[in-house]
């Protein structure tokens, strides 16, 4: 320092601040681009519509299931560890899950702070070591699934209520029956016989009526007394709402999310569409079904009364991401037409099916 030179810092010259700013902005942009992109937060379970999906519903695990059945759990785990960097192929629930995520993206655009969203939980009785392959597969397909439940051989059904589950989908019929017995909406999902393209921007869900949305009251009358008595009963009780069935709550949850779009003037562009696809006849028994929905404050976007005709051809036109029915005959018919169908094991049709087997659908492996 030269004699007499001040030790105090000099004031920056004119224009120094503005000259440095662009360099700082460029550096910030550079480092922002290097940082991993943030995923949205998972909603709190009590605020969300929670869909619990088993690993064999979400992914195809045919070879893995064969090894487990033929060679046991140790060989199964060893195989999974050896192949943990190979993603599983999509299973029957995969398009449904992708459609749920598409709805979530729209909801986040409209309501950035809301937690009224779908939340997907992967529920499996797999060993925790298999979790790495499942996580790798989820990341490979860019799925947003943050919650896992891996129970190491024990049934996961006891955890479903703790996760606030609105719907449980599995390829294991026994576990689905457990869930139904616990009062949880559940269905066994089946792969279609052929692949059919489904909407990428609109979630489409189709429901049977009796023993799915409604109780099995009317089906019991058909089984016990025949169609003529059933028509008389429905006419006499047209203004008496049916009791609720196992999936009424799930339709209610879908309706709640639909209303968020309606309130923004987007009824016609809503990314959720629901369908009632029933074997009932409109003239003789349709009014009670519609009045029941109205009494609950619910509706479906479309109501299709088939009067006993096959459901498969109409489902082929609708192309739902999933169709729920309590009768395996209709599940198999939907499969043949390329529809992902799910069996709801509830009501009198299940007793009838055990004593008089009908056409069976092959399970999703």
Coordinates of C-alpha atoms in Angstrom, one line a residue, residues 15-329:
X15 CA -22.3 0.7 -13.7
X16 CA -20.3 -1.9 -11.7
X17 CA -23.5 -3.4 -10.1
X18 CA -25.4 -3.7 -13.4
X19 CA -22.3 -5.2 -15.1
X20 CA -22.1 -8.0 -12.4
X21 CA -25.8 -8.8 -12.4
X22 CA -25.9 -10.7 -15.7
X23 CA -23.0 -12.9 -14.6
X24 CA -24.8 -13.8 -11.4
X25 CA -28.0 -14.6 -13.2
X26 CA -26.2 -16.8 -15.7
X27 CA -24.5 -18.7 -12.8
X28 CA -27.8 -19.1 -11.0
X29 CA -29.5 -20.5 -14.1
X30 CA -26.5 -22.8 -14.7
X31 CA -26.7 -24.3 -11.2
X32 CA -30.5 -24.5 -11.2
X33 CA -30.3 -26.6 -14.4
X34 CA -27.7 -28.9 -12.7
X35 CA -30.0 -29.5 -9.7
X36 CA -32.4 -32.4 -9.8
X37 CA -36.0 -31.3 -10.7
X38 CA -38.2 -31.4 -7.6
X39 CA -41.1 -33.8 -7.6
X40 CA -44.4 -32.5 -6.1
X41 CA -45.1 -33.4 -2.5
X42 CA -47.2 -36.3 -1.6
X43 CA -50.6 -35.3 -0.1
X44 CA -51.4 -36.2 3.4
X45 CA -53.3 -39.5 3.4
X46 CA -56.4 -38.1 5.2
X47 CA -56.7 -35.4 2.4
X48 CA -56.1 -37.7 -0.6
X49 CA -58.0 -40.3 -2.6
X50 CA -55.7 -43.2 -1.8
X51 CA -55.3 -46.1 -4.3
X52 CA -53.4 -49.1 -3.0
X53 CA -52.0 -51.2 -5.8
X54 CA -50.2 -54.5 -5.5
X55 CA -46.9 -55.1 -7.3
X56 CA -48.4 -57.8 -9.5
X57 CA -51.3 -55.5 -10.4
X58 CA -48.9 -52.7 -11.4
X59 CA -46.3 -54.8 -13.1
X60 CA -46.1 -58.1 -15.0
X61 CA -44.2 -60.6 -12.8
X62 CA -45.1 -63.9 -14.6
X63 CA -41.6 -65.4 -14.5
X64 CA -41.0 -64.2 -10.9
X65 CA -44.3 -65.7 -9.8
X66 CA -43.4 -69.0 -11.5
X67 CA -40.0 -69.1 -9.7
X68 CA -41.7 -68.4 -6.4
X69 CA -44.3 -71.1 -6.9
X70 CA -41.9 -73.8 -8.2
X71 CA -38.7 -73.0 -6.3
X72 CA -39.6 -71.1 -3.2
X73 CA -39.0 -67.8 -1.6
X74 CA -35.2 -67.9 -1.3
X75 CA -34.7 -68.6 -5.0
X76 CA -37.4 -65.9 -5.8
X77 CA -35.5 -63.3 -3.8
X78 CA -32.1 -64.3 -5.3
X79 CA -33.6 -63.9 -8.8
X80 CA -35.0 -60.5 -8.0
X81 CA -31.7 -59.3 -6.6
X82 CA -29.9 -60.5 -9.7
X83 CA -32.3 -58.7 -12.0
X84 CA -33.0 -55.6 -9.9
X85 CA -31.7 -53.2 -12.6
X86 CA -34.1 -54.7 -15.1
X87 CA -37.5 -52.8 -15.0
X88 CA -40.7 -54.9 -14.9
X89 CA -43.1 -54.7 -17.8
X90 CA -46.3 -52.8 -17.2
X91 CA -49.2 -54.8 -15.7
X92 CA -53.0 -54.4 -15.9
X93 CA -53.2 -51.5 -13.4
X94 CA -50.4 -49.5 -15.1
X95 CA -52.6 -47.5 -17.5
X96 CA -55.0 -46.7 -14.7
X97 CA -52.2 -45.4 -12.5
X98 CA -50.8 -43.3 -15.4
X99 CA -54.3 -41.8 -15.8
X100 CA -54.5 -41.0 -12.1
X101 CA -51.3 -39.1 -12.4
X102 CA -52.5 -37.2 -15.5
X103 CA -55.5 -36.0 -13.4
X104 CA -53.2 -35.0 -10.6
X105 CA -51.2 -32.8 -13.0
X106 CA -54.3 -31.0 -14.0
X107 CA -55.4 -30.6 -10.4
X108 CA -52.1 -29.1 -9.4
X109 CA -52.3 -26.6 -12.2
X110 CA -55.7 -25.4 -11.1
X111 CA -55.2 -25.7 -7.3
X112 CA -51.4 -25.5 -6.6
X113 CA -51.9 -25.7 -2.7
X114 CA -54.6 -28.3 -2.6
X115 CA -53.9 -31.9 -1.3
X116 CA -57.2 -33.1 -2.8
X117 CA -55.4 -35.5 -5.2
X118 CA -54.9 -39.1 -5.9
X119 CA -52.2 -40.8 -3.9
X120 CA -50.9 -44.2 -5.1
X121 CA -49.5 -46.6 -2.5
X122 CA -47.6 -49.7 -3.6
X123 CA -48.7 -52.5 -1.4
X124 CA -47.0 -55.9 -1.6
X125 CA -46.1 -58.9 0.6
X126 CA -42.7 -59.0 -1.1
X127 CA -39.5 -59.1 0.9
X128 CA -38.0 -55.7 1.4
X129 CA -34.9 -56.7 -0.7
X130 CA -37.2 -56.9 -3.7
X131 CA -38.1 -53.2 -3.1
X132 CA -35.0 -52.0 -5.0
X133 CA -36.2 -53.5 -8.2
X134 CA -39.7 -52.1 -7.7
X135 CA -38.2 -48.6 -7.0
X136 CA -36.1 -48.9 -10.1
X137 CA -39.1 -49.8 -12.2
X138 CA -41.2 -47.0 -10.8
X139 CA -38.4 -44.5 -11.6
X140 CA -37.9 -46.0 -15.0
X141 CA -41.5 -45.3 -16.0
X142 CA -41.4 -41.9 -14.2
X143 CA -44.3 -42.9 -11.8
X144 CA -45.0 -40.7 -8.8
X145 CA -45.3 -43.4 -6.1
X146 CA -43.7 -42.4 -2.8
X147 CA -45.5 -44.6 -0.4
X148 CA -44.6 -48.3 -0.2
X149 CA -45.8 -51.1 2.1
X150 CA -43.7 -54.3 1.9
X151 CA -44.7 -56.9 4.4
X152 CA -42.2 -59.8 3.8
X153 CA -44.6 -62.6 3.3
X154 CA -47.4 -61.4 5.7
X155 CA -50.7 -60.1 4.4
X156 CA -50.7 -56.3 3.8
X157 CA -54.5 -56.0 4.3
X158 CA -54.2 -55.0 8.0
X159 CA -52.3 -51.8 6.9
X160 CA -54.8 -50.6 4.3
X161 CA -57.0 -48.6 6.8
X162 CA -53.9 -47.0 8.2
X163 CA -53.1 -45.7 4.7
X164 CA -56.7 -44.3 4.4
X165 CA -57.3 -46.6 1.4
X166 CA -60.2 -45.7 -0.9
X167 CA -59.5 -48.6 -3.3
X168 CA -57.3 -51.6 -3.3
X169 CA -56.3 -53.4 -6.5
X170 CA -54.5 -56.8 -6.5
X171 CA -54.0 -59.9 -8.6
X172 CA -54.5 -62.0 -5.5
X173 CA -58.2 -62.9 -5.1
X174 CA -57.8 -64.1 -1.5
X175 CA -56.3 -60.8 -0.4
X176 CA -59.0 -58.9 -2.2
X177 CA -61.6 -60.9 -0.3
X178 CA -59.9 -60.1 2.9
X179 CA -60.1 -56.4 2.1
X180 CA -63.8 -56.6 1.2
X181 CA -64.5 -58.5 4.5
X182 CA -62.8 -55.5 6.3
X183 CA -65.1 -53.1 4.6
X184 CA -62.5 -51.8 2.1
X185 CA -63.3 -51.2 -1.6
X186 CA -61.3 -53.8 -3.4
X187 CA -61.1 -55.8 -6.6
X188 CA -59.1 -58.5 -8.3
X189 CA -57.6 -57.0 -11.5
X190 CA -57.3 -59.0 -14.8
X191 CA -55.2 -58.4 -17.9
X192 CA -57.1 -58.0 -21.1
X193 CA -56.8 -60.7 -23.9
X194 CA -55.5 -58.0 -26.2
X195 CA -54.1 -54.5 -25.9
X196 CA -56.4 -51.6 -26.7
X197 CA -55.3 -48.0 -26.6
X198 CA -56.8 -45.9 -23.8
X199 CA -57.0 -42.2 -23.3
X200 CA -53.8 -40.5 -22.1
X201 CA -55.6 -37.4 -20.9
X202 CA -58.9 -38.6 -19.4
X203 CA -59.4 -41.1 -16.6
X204 CA -62.4 -43.4 -17.5
X205 CA -63.9 -45.7 -14.9
X206 CA -66.8 -48.0 -15.5
X207 CA -68.9 -49.6 -12.8
X208 CA -71.5 -52.3 -12.7
X209 CA -74.5 -51.4 -10.5
X210 CA -75.8 -54.2 -8.3
X211 CA -73.3 -55.6 -5.8
X212 CA -70.7 -53.0 -6.9
X213 CA -72.1 -49.5 -6.4
X214 CA -75.3 -50.8 -4.8
X215 CA -76.0 -53.7 -2.4
X216 CA -76.9 -57.1 -3.8
X217 CA -80.5 -56.7 -2.6
X218 CA -82.0 -56.9 -6.1
X219 CA -79.7 -59.7 -7.2
X220 CA -80.9 -61.8 -4.3
X221 CA -84.5 -61.4 -5.6
X222 CA -83.5 -62.5 -9.1
X223 CA -81.7 -65.6 -7.8
X224 CA -84.5 -66.6 -5.4
X225 CA -87.6 -65.6 -7.4
X226 CA -86.7 -64.9 -11.0
X227 CA -86.9 -61.8 -13.3
X228 CA -90.6 -61.2 -13.2
X229 CA -90.6 -60.9 -9.4
X230 CA -87.5 -58.7 -9.6
X231 CA -89.2 -56.3 -12.0
X232 CA -92.3 -56.1 -9.7
X233 CA -90.1 -55.5 -6.7
X234 CA -88.1 -52.7 -8.4
X235 CA -91.3 -51.0 -9.6
X236 CA -92.8 -51.1 -6.1
X237 CA -89.6 -49.8 -4.5
X238 CA -88.6 -47.3 -7.2
X239 CA -88.4 -44.4 -4.7
X240 CA -86.6 -46.4 -2.0
X241 CA -82.8 -46.0 -2.4
X242 CA -80.8 -49.2 -2.6
X243 CA -78.2 -49.7 0.2
X244 CA -74.7 -48.9 -0.8
X245 CA -72.3 -51.5 -2.3
X246 CA -68.5 -51.8 -1.8
X247 CA -67.4 -49.3 -4.4
X248 CA -69.9 -46.5 -3.6
X249 CA -67.3 -44.7 -1.7
X250 CA -64.8 -44.7 -4.6
X251 CA -67.4 -43.2 -6.9
X252 CA -68.1 -40.6 -4.3
X253 CA -64.3 -39.8 -4.2
X254 CA -64.2 -39.5 -8.0
X255 CA -67.2 -37.2 -7.9
X256 CA -65.5 -35.0 -5.3
X257 CA -62.5 -34.5 -7.6
X258 CA -64.8 -33.9 -10.7
X259 CA -66.5 -31.1 -8.9
X260 CA -63.2 -29.3 -8.5
X261 CA -63.0 -29.1 -12.3
X262 CA -66.7 -28.2 -12.6
X263 CA -66.2 -25.2 -10.3
X264 CA -63.6 -23.9 -12.8
X265 CA -66.1 -24.2 -15.7
X266 CA -64.5 -27.3 -17.0
X267 CA -67.4 -29.8 -16.9
X268 CA -67.1 -30.7 -20.6
X269 CA -63.3 -30.8 -20.4
X270 CA -63.1 -32.8 -17.1
X271 CA -60.3 -35.3 -17.1
X272 CA -62.4 -37.8 -15.1
X273 CA -65.4 -39.6 -16.7
X274 CA -67.5 -42.2 -15.0
X275 CA -69.9 -44.8 -16.5
X276 CA -72.7 -47.0 -15.1
X277 CA -72.7 -50.2 -17.2
X278 CA -75.5 -52.5 -15.9
X279 CA -77.5 -55.5 -17.1
X280 CA -80.6 -53.8 -15.8
X281 CA -83.4 -52.8 -18.1
X282 CA -84.0 -49.0 -18.3
X283 CA -87.8 -49.2 -18.5
X284 CA -88.4 -51.8 -15.8
X285 CA -85.6 -51.3 -13.3
X286 CA -83.4 -48.3 -14.4
X287 CA -85.2 -45.6 -12.5
X288 CA -84.4 -47.0 -9.1
X289 CA -80.7 -47.2 -9.9
X290 CA -80.6 -43.5 -11.0
X291 CA -82.8 -42.3 -8.1
X292 CA -80.5 -44.1 -5.7
X293 CA -77.4 -42.3 -7.1
X294 CA -79.4 -39.0 -6.9
X295 CA -80.3 -39.7 -3.3
X296 CA -76.6 -40.0 -2.5
X297 CA -75.8 -36.8 -4.3
X298 CA -73.9 -38.7 -6.9
X299 CA -74.1 -39.2 -10.6
X300 CA -72.2 -41.0 -13.4
X301 CA -71.5 -39.1 -16.7
X302 CA -73.1 -41.9 -18.7
X303 CA -75.6 -44.6 -17.8
X304 CA -75.8 -47.7 -20.0
X305 CA -78.7 -50.1 -19.4
X306 CA -78.1 -53.3 -21.4
X307 CA -81.2 -55.4 -20.4
X308 CA -79.1 -58.5 -20.2
X309 CA -77.0 -58.0 -23.4
X310 CA -73.2 -58.6 -23.2
X311 CA -71.2 -55.7 -21.8
X312 CA -68.0 -56.3 -23.7
X313 CA -68.9 -54.6 -27.0
X314 CA -70.0 -51.4 -25.2
X315 CA -66.9 -51.4 -23.1
X316 CA -64.8 -51.8 -26.2
X317 CA -66.3 -48.4 -27.4
X318 CA -65.9 -46.7 -24.0
X319 CA -62.3 -47.9 -23.5
X320 CA -62.2 -47.5 -19.7
X321 CA -59.0 -47.7 -17.8
X322 CA -60.8 -50.1 -15.5
X323 CA -64.2 -51.8 -15.3
X324 CA -65.7 -53.2 -12.1
X325 CA -68.1 -56.1 -12.0
X326 CA -69.2 -58.7 -9.4
X327 CA -69.7 -61.5 -11.9
X328 CA -66.8 -63.3 -13.5
X329 CA -68.9 -63.9 -16.6

